[in-house]
Short mmCIF file of C-alpha atoms and ligand atoms in Angstrom, two decimals:
data_model
loop_
_atom_site.label_atom_id
_atom_site.label_comp_id
_atom_site.label_asym_id
_atom_site.label_seq_id
_atom_site.Cartn_x
_atom_site.Cartn_y
_atom_site.Cartn_z
CA UNK F 1 8.83 19.57 3.54
CA UNK F 2 9.23 15.98 2.53
CA UNK F 3 6.28 13.64 2.25
CA UNK F 4 5.27 11.48 5.17
CA UNK F 5 8.33 9.66 6.42
CA UNK F 6 6.71 6.38 5.66
CA UNK F 7 6.06 7.16 2.04
CA UNK F 8 8.40 4.87 0.17
CA UNK F 9 9.06 2.95 3.35
CA UNK F 10 8.71 -0.29 1.48
CA UNK F 11 10.24 -0.86 -1.88
CA UNK F 12 9.48 -3.84 -4.01
CA UNK F 13 12.55 -3.96 -6.13
CA UNK F 14 12.14 -5.67 -9.44
CA UNK F 15 15.83 -5.99 -10.12
CA UNK F 16 16.34 -8.90 -7.74
CA UNK F 17 16.32 -11.59 -10.34
CA UNK F 18 18.26 -9.51 -12.76
CA UNK F 19 16.37 -10.17 -15.98
CA UNK F 20 14.72 -6.76 -16.04
CA UNK F 21 16.07 -3.26 -15.55
CA UNK F 22 15.76 -2.03 -11.99
CA UNK F 23 12.43 -0.45 -11.22
CA UNK F 24 11.47 -0.10 -7.62
CA UNK F 25 7.82 0.05 -6.75
CA UNK F 26 7.25 2.30 -3.78
CA UNK F 27 4.34 1.55 -1.55
CA UNK F 28 2.60 4.41 0.16
CA UNK F 29 2.05 3.02 3.65
CA UNK F 30 -0.42 4.95 5.77
CA UNK F 31 -2.45 3.26 8.52
CA UNK F 32 -5.43 5.59 8.04
CA UNK F 33 -5.60 5.06 4.27
CA UNK F 34 -5.06 1.31 4.57
CA UNK F 35 -7.77 1.06 7.22
CA UNK F 36 -10.11 3.02 4.95
CA UNK F 37 -9.36 0.85 1.91
CA UNK F 38 -9.77 -2.37 3.81
CA UNK F 39 -13.07 -1.16 5.30
CA UNK F 40 -14.27 -0.33 1.78
CA UNK F 41 -12.98 -3.67 0.42
CA UNK F 42 -14.27 -5.91 3.20
CA UNK F 43 -17.82 -6.61 1.90
CA UNK F 44 -16.43 -7.28 -1.59
CA UNK F 45 -13.70 -9.62 -0.34
CA UNK F 46 -16.25 -11.53 1.72
CA UNK F 47 -18.51 -11.89 -1.31
CA UNK F 48 -15.50 -13.17 -3.26
CA UNK F 49 -14.80 -15.77 -0.57
CA UNK F 50 -11.43 -14.20 0.21
CA UNK F 51 -12.15 -12.50 3.53
CA UNK F 52 -9.64 -10.61 5.64
CA UNK F 53 -6.64 -12.45 4.20
CA UNK F 54 -6.37 -10.00 1.31
CA UNK F 55 -4.91 -6.55 1.98
CA UNK F 56 -5.34 -3.56 -0.27
CA UNK F 57 -2.12 -1.54 -0.67
CA UNK F 58 -1.39 1.76 -2.40
CA UNK F 59 1.45 2.02 -4.93
CA UNK F 60 3.11 5.44 -4.94
CA UNK F 61 2.58 6.05 -8.64
CA UNK F 62 0.44 8.76 -10.22
CA UNK F 63 -0.55 6.72 -13.28
CA UNK F 64 -3.82 4.76 -13.36
CA UNK F 65 -3.48 1.08 -12.55
CA UNK F 66 -4.58 -1.72 -10.24
CA UNK F 67 -3.11 -5.20 -10.21
CA UNK F 68 -2.48 -8.40 -8.30
CA UNK F 69 0.76 -10.40 -8.13
CA UNK F 70 -0.19 -12.92 -5.46
CA UNK F 71 -3.32 -14.17 -3.72
CA UNK F 72 -2.97 -11.93 -0.65
CA UNK F 73 -2.62 -8.36 -1.93
CA UNK F 74 -4.46 -6.01 -4.24
CA UNK F 75 -2.33 -3.08 -5.40
CA UNK F 76 -3.93 0.23 -6.40
CA UNK F 77 -1.95 3.12 -7.83
CA UNK F 78 -2.26 6.42 -5.95
CA UNK F 79 -3.20 8.03 -9.29
CA UNK F 80 -6.24 5.78 -9.69
CA UNK F 81 -7.36 6.34 -6.10
CA UNK F 82 -7.17 10.10 -6.67
CA UNK F 83 -9.06 9.84 -9.99
CA UNK F 84 -12.08 7.78 -8.84
CA UNK F 85 -15.21 9.62 -7.77
CA UNK F 86 -16.91 7.45 -5.16
CA UNK F 87 -16.71 4.32 -3.04
CA UNK F 88 -18.64 2.10 -5.44
CA UNK F 89 -16.14 2.83 -8.23
CA UNK F 90 -13.26 1.82 -5.97
CA UNK F 91 -15.23 -1.23 -4.87
CA UNK F 92 -15.66 -2.26 -8.51
CA UNK F 93 -11.88 -2.01 -9.07
CA UNK F 94 -11.30 -4.16 -5.97
CA UNK F 95 -14.03 -6.61 -7.04
CA UNK F 96 -12.41 -7.02 -10.45
CA UNK F 97 -8.96 -7.68 -8.93
CA UNK F 98 -10.49 -10.04 -6.33
CA UNK F 99 -12.03 -11.97 -9.21
CA UNK F 100 -8.60 -12.36 -10.83
CA UNK F 101 -7.48 -13.96 -7.54
CA UNK F 102 -10.61 -16.09 -6.97
CA UNK F 103 -10.72 -17.31 -10.55
CA UNK F 104 -7.15 -18.56 -10.38
CA UNK F 105 -5.66 -16.13 -12.92
CA UNK F 106 -2.71 -15.48 -10.60
CA UNK F 107 -2.17 -19.02 -9.34
CA UNK F 108 -1.67 -20.17 -12.91
CA UNK F 109 1.25 -17.78 -13.38
CA UNK F 110 2.79 -18.49 -10.02
CA UNK F 111 3.35 -22.16 -10.80
CA UNK F 112 6.65 -21.28 -12.41
CA UNK F 113 9.09 -23.27 -10.26
CA UNK F 114 11.59 -20.47 -9.81
CA UNK F 115 8.83 -18.10 -8.79
CA UNK F 116 7.49 -20.55 -6.23
CA UNK F 117 10.87 -21.22 -4.66
CA UNK F 118 11.84 -17.56 -4.33
CA UNK F 119 8.51 -16.29 -3.07
CA UNK F 120 8.32 -19.00 -0.41
CA UNK F 121 11.57 -17.72 1.05
CA UNK F 122 11.09 -14.00 1.30
CA UNK F 123 7.47 -13.23 0.74
CA UNK F 124 5.76 -10.36 -0.90
CA UNK F 125 8.66 -8.27 -2.11
CA UNK F 126 10.46 -11.10 -3.77
CA UNK F 127 7.22 -12.58 -4.99
CA UNK F 128 6.63 -9.42 -6.97
CA UNK F 129 10.16 -9.55 -8.27
CA UNK F 130 9.95 -13.22 -9.11
CA UNK F 131 6.63 -12.70 -10.81
CA UNK F 132 8.27 -10.00 -12.87
CA UNK F 133 11.16 -12.21 -13.86
CA UNK F 134 8.79 -15.00 -14.80
CA UNK F 135 7.58 -12.80 -17.61
CA UNK F 136 10.75 -13.46 -19.56
CA UNK F 137 9.81 -17.05 -20.23
CA UNK F 138 6.10 -17.06 -19.61
CA UNK F 139 3.28 -15.66 -21.66
CA UNK F 140 2.63 -12.85 -19.21
CA UNK F 141 3.96 -9.46 -20.03
CA UNK F 142 5.23 -7.27 -17.29
CA UNK F 143 5.44 -3.91 -15.89
CA UNK F 144 5.14 -1.98 -12.85
CA UNK F 145 5.90 1.48 -14.09
CA UNK F 146 6.04 3.06 -17.45
CA UNK F 147 9.62 4.07 -18.27
CA UNK F 148 10.84 0.98 -20.03
CA UNK F 149 8.96 -0.69 -22.84
CA UNK F 150 10.24 -4.04 -21.58
CA UNK F 151 8.33 -3.41 -18.38
CA UNK F 152 5.11 -2.11 -19.82
CA UNK F 153 2.51 -4.65 -18.92
CA UNK F 154 2.35 -6.19 -15.50
CA UNK F 155 0.49 -9.47 -15.75
CA UNK F 156 -1.37 -8.54 -18.85
CA UNK F 157 -4.50 -10.59 -18.50
CA UNK F 158 -6.12 -12.29 -21.46
CA UNK F 159 -9.45 -11.10 -22.86
CA UNK F 160 -11.06 -14.29 -21.56
CA UNK F 161 -9.75 -13.54 -18.07
CA UNK F 162 -11.04 -9.96 -18.32
CA UNK F 163 -14.52 -11.16 -19.30
CA UNK F 164 -14.68 -13.61 -16.41
CA UNK F 165 -13.30 -11.06 -13.90
CA UNK F 166 -15.85 -8.44 -15.02
CA UNK F 167 -18.71 -10.89 -14.65
CA UNK F 168 -17.58 -12.22 -11.25
CA UNK F 169 -16.77 -8.67 -10.05
CA UNK F 170 -20.33 -7.49 -10.74
CA UNK F 171 -21.66 -10.59 -8.96
CA UNK F 172 -19.54 -9.82 -5.86
CA UNK F 173 -20.82 -6.25 -5.82
CA UNK F 174 -24.46 -7.29 -6.10
CA UNK F 175 -24.02 -9.95 -3.39
CA UNK F 176 -22.43 -7.32 -1.16
CA UNK F 177 -25.35 -4.93 -1.74
CA UNK F 178 -23.33 -2.45 -3.81
CA UNK F 179 -24.63 -0.80 -6.97
CA UNK F 180 -22.68 -2.45 -9.85
CA UNK F 181 -22.97 0.72 -11.97
CA UNK F 182 -19.61 1.56 -10.36
CA UNK F 183 -17.96 -0.99 -12.67
CA UNK F 184 -19.41 0.64 -15.79
CA UNK F 185 -18.35 4.10 -14.56
CA UNK F 186 -14.76 2.92 -14.06
CA UNK F 187 -14.47 1.24 -17.43
CA UNK F 188 -15.83 4.45 -18.95
CA UNK F 189 -12.74 6.29 -17.63
CA UNK F 190 -10.56 4.10 -19.87
CA UNK F 191 -12.91 3.95 -22.85
CA UNK F 192 -11.34 4.63 -26.21
CA UNK F 193 -7.84 3.85 -24.94
CA UNK F 194 -7.66 0.58 -26.84
CA UNK F 195 -7.28 2.75 -29.95
CA UNK F 196 -4.32 4.69 -28.53
CA UNK F 197 -0.70 3.72 -29.00
CA UNK F 198 0.67 1.73 -26.07
CA UNK F 199 2.80 4.64 -24.83
CA UNK F 200 -0.29 6.83 -24.46
CA UNK F 201 -2.47 4.27 -22.69
CA UNK F 202 -2.91 4.19 -18.95
CA UNK F 203 -1.17 1.11 -17.50
CA UNK F 204 -4.61 -0.13 -16.44
CA UNK F 205 -5.56 -0.57 -20.07
CA UNK F 206 -2.46 -2.69 -20.60
CA UNK F 207 -2.89 -4.92 -17.54
CA UNK F 208 -6.61 -5.31 -18.20
CA UNK F 209 -7.11 -5.27 -21.98
CA UNK F 210 -10.14 -3.27 -23.01
CA UNK F 211 -12.45 -3.72 -25.94
CA UNK F 212 -15.85 -2.54 -27.09
CA UNK F 213 -17.09 -6.07 -26.47
CA UNK F 214 -15.88 -5.92 -22.90
CA UNK F 215 -17.57 -2.58 -22.30
CA UNK F 216 -20.85 -3.79 -23.79
CA UNK F 217 -20.77 -7.05 -21.83
CA UNK F 218 -20.12 -5.18 -18.59
CA UNK F 219 -23.00 -2.80 -19.28
CA UNK F 220 -25.16 -5.88 -19.78
CA UNK F 221 -24.12 -7.46 -16.46
CA UNK F 222 -24.82 -4.22 -14.60
CA UNK F 223 -28.07 -3.48 -16.45
CA UNK F 224 -29.46 -6.82 -15.27
CA UNK F 225 -29.70 -5.19 -11.83
CA UNK F 226 -31.00 -1.82 -13.08
CA UNK F 227 -33.79 -0.20 -11.11
CA UNK F 228 -32.88 -2.12 -7.97
CA UNK F 229 -32.68 -0.15 -4.71
CA UNK F 230 -29.28 -0.37 -3.01
CA UNK F 231 -28.52 -0.08 0.71
CA UNK F 232 -27.07 3.21 1.92
CA UNK F 233 -23.34 3.41 1.19
CA UNK F 234 -22.66 6.14 3.76
CA UNK F 235 -19.85 4.41 5.68
CA UNK F 236 -18.00 3.38 2.51
CA UNK F 237 -18.42 6.87 1.06
CA UNK F 238 -17.00 8.45 4.23
CA UNK F 239 -13.90 6.24 4.19
CA UNK F 240 -13.43 6.78 0.47
CA UNK F 241 -13.53 10.58 0.90
CA UNK F 242 -11.15 10.35 3.85
CA UNK F 243 -8.62 8.10 2.07
CA UNK F 244 -8.70 10.22 -1.07
CA UNK F 245 -8.51 13.45 0.96
CA UNK F 246 -5.48 12.29 2.93
CA UNK F 247 -3.72 10.80 -0.10
CA UNK F 248 -4.05 13.97 -2.16
CA UNK F 249 -3.09 16.14 0.82
CA UNK F 250 0.24 14.29 0.88
CA UNK F 251 0.77 14.11 -2.89
CA UNK F 252 -0.63 17.41 -4.28
CA UNK F 253 0.66 20.91 -3.58
CA UNK F 254 -0.55 22.31 -0.21
CA UNK F 255 -2.17 25.23 -2.08
CA UNK F 256 -4.20 22.75 -4.17
CA UNK F 257 -5.42 21.03 -0.99
CA UNK F 258 -6.21 24.26 0.86
CA UNK F 259 -8.31 25.52 -2.08
CA UNK F 260 -10.41 22.35 -2.06
CA UNK F 261 -10.52 21.42 1.63
CA UNK F 262 -13.69 23.46 2.27
CA UNK F 263 -15.67 21.24 -0.07
CA UNK F 264 -14.69 18.09 1.87
CA UNK F 265 -17.44 15.57 2.62
CA UNK F 266 -17.23 16.17 6.39
CA UNK F 267 -15.65 18.67 8.81
CA UNK F 268 -13.18 16.15 10.17
CA UNK F 269 -11.93 15.31 6.66
CA UNK F 270 -11.55 19.05 5.98
CA UNK F 271 -9.49 19.51 9.17
CA UNK F 272 -7.30 16.52 8.33
CA UNK F 273 -6.55 17.79 4.82
CA UNK F 274 -5.80 21.28 6.14
CA UNK F 275 -3.52 19.94 8.88
CA UNK F 276 -1.49 17.95 6.33
CA UNK F 277 -1.32 20.91 3.91
CA UNK F 278 -0.12 23.32 6.64
CA UNK F 279 2.39 20.72 7.80
CA UNK F 280 3.83 20.41 4.32
CA UNK F 281 4.02 24.18 3.71
CA UNK F 282 5.52 24.05 6.44
CA UNK F 283 3.49 26.11 8.91
CA UNK F 284 4.05 24.21 12.17
CA UNK F 285 1.84 26.48 14.26
CA UNK F 286 -1.21 26.17 12.01
CA UNK F 287 -0.60 22.46 11.44
CA UNK F 288 -0.49 21.69 15.17
CA UNK F 289 -3.49 23.94 15.95
CA UNK F 290 -5.52 22.23 13.21
CA UNK F 291 -4.61 18.67 14.15
CA UNK F 292 -5.31 19.45 17.82
CA UNK F 293 -8.76 20.69 16.85
CA UNK F 294 -9.35 17.48 14.92
CA UNK F 295 -8.09 15.37 17.84
CA UNK F 296 -10.56 16.97 20.23
CA UNK F 297 -13.38 16.43 17.70
CA UNK F 298 -12.45 12.73 17.32
CA UNK F 299 -10.86 11.66 20.62
CA UNK F 300 -11.28 7.92 19.95
CA UNK F 301 -9.79 7.95 16.44
CA UNK F 302 -6.37 6.21 16.47
CA UNK F 303 -5.47 7.51 13.01
CA UNK F 304 -5.99 11.13 14.05
CA UNK F 305 -3.60 10.59 16.97
CA UNK F 306 -1.20 8.87 14.57
CA UNK F 307 -1.25 11.84 12.17
CA UNK F 308 -0.77 14.14 15.15
CA UNK F 309 2.27 12.06 16.11
CA UNK F 310 3.66 12.28 12.60
CA UNK F 311 3.22 16.05 12.39
CA UNK F 312 4.88 16.53 15.79
CA UNK F 313 7.69 14.08 14.98
CA UNK F 314 8.48 15.72 11.65
CA UNK F 315 8.35 19.11 13.39
CA UNK F 316 10.99 17.72 15.78
CA UNK F 317 8.78 17.94 18.88
CA UNK F 318 9.83 14.46 19.99
CA UNK F 319 8.28 14.11 23.50
CA UNK F 320 4.86 15.33 22.28
CA UNK F 321 5.16 13.05 19.23
CA UNK F 322 5.85 10.02 21.43
CA UNK F 323 2.80 10.88 23.55
CA UNK F 324 0.54 11.22 20.51
CA UNK F 325 1.75 7.94 19.01
CA UNK F 326 1.36 6.33 22.44
CA UNK F 327 -2.28 7.44 22.48
CA UNK F 328 -2.73 6.02 18.96
CA UNK F 329 -1.23 2.68 20.07
CA UNK F 330 -3.57 2.43 23.04
CA UNK F 331 -6.54 3.05 20.70
CA UNK F 332 -5.28 0.52 18.12
CA UNK F 333 -2.65 -1.76 19.70
CA UNK F 334 -2.14 -4.15 16.78
CA UNK F 335 -1.53 -1.81 13.86
CA UNK F 336 2.07 -2.36 12.67
CA UNK F 337 2.26 1.04 10.99
CA UNK F 338 1.15 2.88 14.14
CA UNK F 339 3.57 0.80 16.23
CA UNK F 340 6.33 1.62 13.75
CA UNK F 341 5.67 5.35 14.13
CA UNK F 342 5.60 5.01 17.90
CA UNK F 343 8.95 3.23 17.79
CA UNK F 344 10.45 5.95 15.58
CA UNK F 345 9.26 8.70 17.95
CA UNK F 346 10.63 6.85 21.00
CA UNK F 347 13.95 6.34 19.21
CA UNK F 348 14.08 10.09 18.49
CA UNK F 349 13.91 10.82 22.24
CA UNK F 350 17.51 9.56 22.33
CA UNK F 351 17.33 8.26 25.91
CA UNK F 352 18.11 4.80 27.28
CA UNK F 353 14.51 4.34 28.43
CA UNK F 354 13.15 5.61 25.10
CA UNK F 355 15.39 3.20 23.25
CA UNK F 356 14.21 0.26 25.35
CA UNK F 357 10.56 1.11 24.69
CA UNK F 358 11.34 1.73 21.02
CA UNK F 359 12.80 -1.79 20.72
CA UNK F 360 9.63 -3.31 22.18
CA UNK F 361 7.32 -1.30 19.90
CA UNK F 362 9.40 -1.94 16.78
CA UNK F 363 9.76 -5.67 17.46
CA UNK F 364 5.99 -5.87 17.83
CA UNK F 365 5.55 -3.93 14.57
CA UNK F 366 7.97 -6.29 12.81
CA UNK F 367 6.18 -9.38 14.07
CA UNK F 368 2.88 -8.03 12.71
CA UNK F 369 4.37 -6.89 9.38
CA UNK F 370 7.84 -8.24 8.45
CA UNK F 371 7.90 -6.33 5.13
CA UNK F 372 8.38 -2.75 6.30
CA UNK F 373 11.90 -1.61 5.48
CA UNK F 374 11.30 1.56 7.56
CA UNK F 375 10.65 -0.51 10.69
CA UNK F 376 13.72 -2.66 9.96
CA UNK F 377 15.90 0.45 9.56
CA UNK F 378 14.70 1.89 12.90
CA UNK F 379 15.04 -1.50 14.55
CA UNK F 380 18.65 -1.73 13.33
CA UNK F 381 19.37 1.65 14.89
CA UNK F 382 17.70 0.71 18.17
CA UNK F 383 19.68 -2.55 18.43
CA UNK F 384 22.93 -0.76 17.60
CA UNK F 385 22.22 1.85 20.30
CA UNK F 386 21.52 -0.94 22.78
CA UNK F 387 24.86 -2.57 21.90
CA UNK F 388 23.17 -5.68 20.43
CA UNK F 389 25.30 -5.84 17.30
CA UNK F 390 24.26 -9.31 16.19
CA UNK F 391 20.60 -8.27 16.10
CA UNK F 392 21.50 -4.97 14.43
CA UNK F 393 23.30 -6.88 11.64
CA UNK F 394 20.42 -9.35 11.31
CA UNK F 395 17.70 -6.76 10.79
CA UNK F 396 19.98 -4.82 8.43
CA UNK F 397 20.46 -8.03 6.42
CA UNK F 398 16.69 -8.55 6.33
CA UNK F 399 16.13 -4.97 5.22
CA UNK F 400 18.55 -5.35 2.30
CA UNK F 401 16.99 -8.69 1.36
CA UNK F 402 13.57 -7.06 1.34
CA UNK F 403 14.66 -4.38 -1.10
CA UNK F 404 16.43 -6.89 -3.32
CA UNK F 405 20.04 -6.02 -2.43
CA UNK F 406 20.97 -9.62 -1.75
CA UNK F 407 24.75 -9.13 -1.91
CA UNK F 408 24.63 -6.53 0.88
CA UNK F 409 22.09 -8.72 2.69
CA UNK F 410 24.48 -11.68 2.65
CA UNK F 411 27.33 -9.52 3.97
CA UNK F 412 25.33 -8.42 7.03
CA UNK F 413 23.80 -11.89 7.53
CA UNK F 414 27.30 -13.37 7.64
CA UNK F 415 28.27 -10.86 10.32
CA UNK F 416 25.05 -11.63 12.27
CA UNK F 417 25.73 -15.37 12.00
CA UNK F 418 29.09 -14.87 13.73
CA UNK F 419 27.65 -12.74 16.55
CA UNK F 420 24.40 -14.56 17.38
CA UNK F 421 24.14 -17.75 19.51
CA UNK F 422 24.37 -20.70 17.14
CA UNK F 423 21.01 -22.41 16.63
CA UNK F 424 18.97 -19.55 18.18
CA UNK F 425 15.89 -18.20 16.36
CA UNK F 426 17.68 -15.01 15.20
CA UNK F 427 20.67 -17.10 14.03
CA UNK F 428 18.23 -19.19 12.00
CA UNK F 429 16.83 -16.00 10.42
CA UNK F 430 20.35 -15.06 9.34
CA UNK F 431 20.63 -18.51 7.74
CA UNK F 432 17.38 -17.86 5.84
CA UNK F 433 18.83 -14.68 4.35
CA UNK F 434 22.05 -16.49 3.37
CA UNK F 435 20.04 -19.28 1.75
CA UNK F 436 17.91 -16.80 -0.19
CA UNK F 437 21.00 -14.92 -1.35
CA UNK F 438 22.60 -18.15 -2.58
CA UNK F 439 19.42 -19.26 -4.35
CA UNK F 440 18.99 -15.99 -6.27
CA UNK F 441 20.24 -16.14 -9.86
CA UNK F 442 23.40 -14.10 -10.29
ZN1 LIG B 1 -8.52 -7.44 -15.25
#
């Protein structure tokens, strides 16, 4: 059984600009996990003065890293999320990255003219790519991923930046009422790595250079608040356990998950992990029975309905999947990932009415999150089925542009341009893709 359909739905392709070998960064998009991470991050982001603008996203990579490439997203590797032990540790990682944003460590690197021009046109995906390409001329090293030595260090921060991010990160935690010992615990995971050869270090050590001085200074910042009583972290701990439980259920072997599910923090987290493990075995009967049990225990939980929809959809029970996703949408009408799943299930019904409703759901998903290549692929299919070939070509062009295949993007945009009413909003979008394709260095 493959992973969740949406795993790898978005790819930030670093080959766009062409100065580095291709290395796609897959994002693991899950509405439940993203909701959990953003709930955990929210008090920290408020303390950092960033608020709800910043989203925390999971990179589908088992190595340990966290990084920022723009002012609106904090990326955390799946491997790091699985490795951390509690909410406050994750909050310290987020606080440190938030400090890199707040203290202007990113803005400085984004002033590169080429970077600015490209990222203004196509947003996040190209921003990451452009940031990567900027490394060639700029002081910053680069690397999402570990295969190529040329790509090793993504935005390697300076020691001065690390010191200021550590200090500000601890301050955000304290202001948010979170025990800053989490920061010391996290740095302890990477301790001693500065002595290892680069190939043996975790990427985190390369993006955020470590030193004994840094460790000692951080201990000092945290110790200043020693002995203080901290508010109960129950809600954050619940969401941390749930995000980690769901992530590992989708990335580790089902047998691994089933052995550990009984020691889950709560019964509902146990049921969720078991449902995913059975689904991936695959044991459809047990998976459906388990997710149904969870749904009756948490009837108002949109993410449980969403997981139910996914399990039913991937088990090819399309009408039941559409119903489950429909229930999830009515519980959380503005979640683009849930809407995307609903659209996919409706599309799978393969009826004229289903297709019409799929178009509406997918268009709404796209308007809320234009960077999901999965939604754009489904939308292309829905438009083609409806006989709207201009729109089908447009969203296909946008999907290629998003994943960095600008030549293919231009081909489909050209076709869309010829089919769409001149001067209309969709026609203008086709122009944007053509402009971006022309502007990209060959
Ligand atoms: Zn750092």
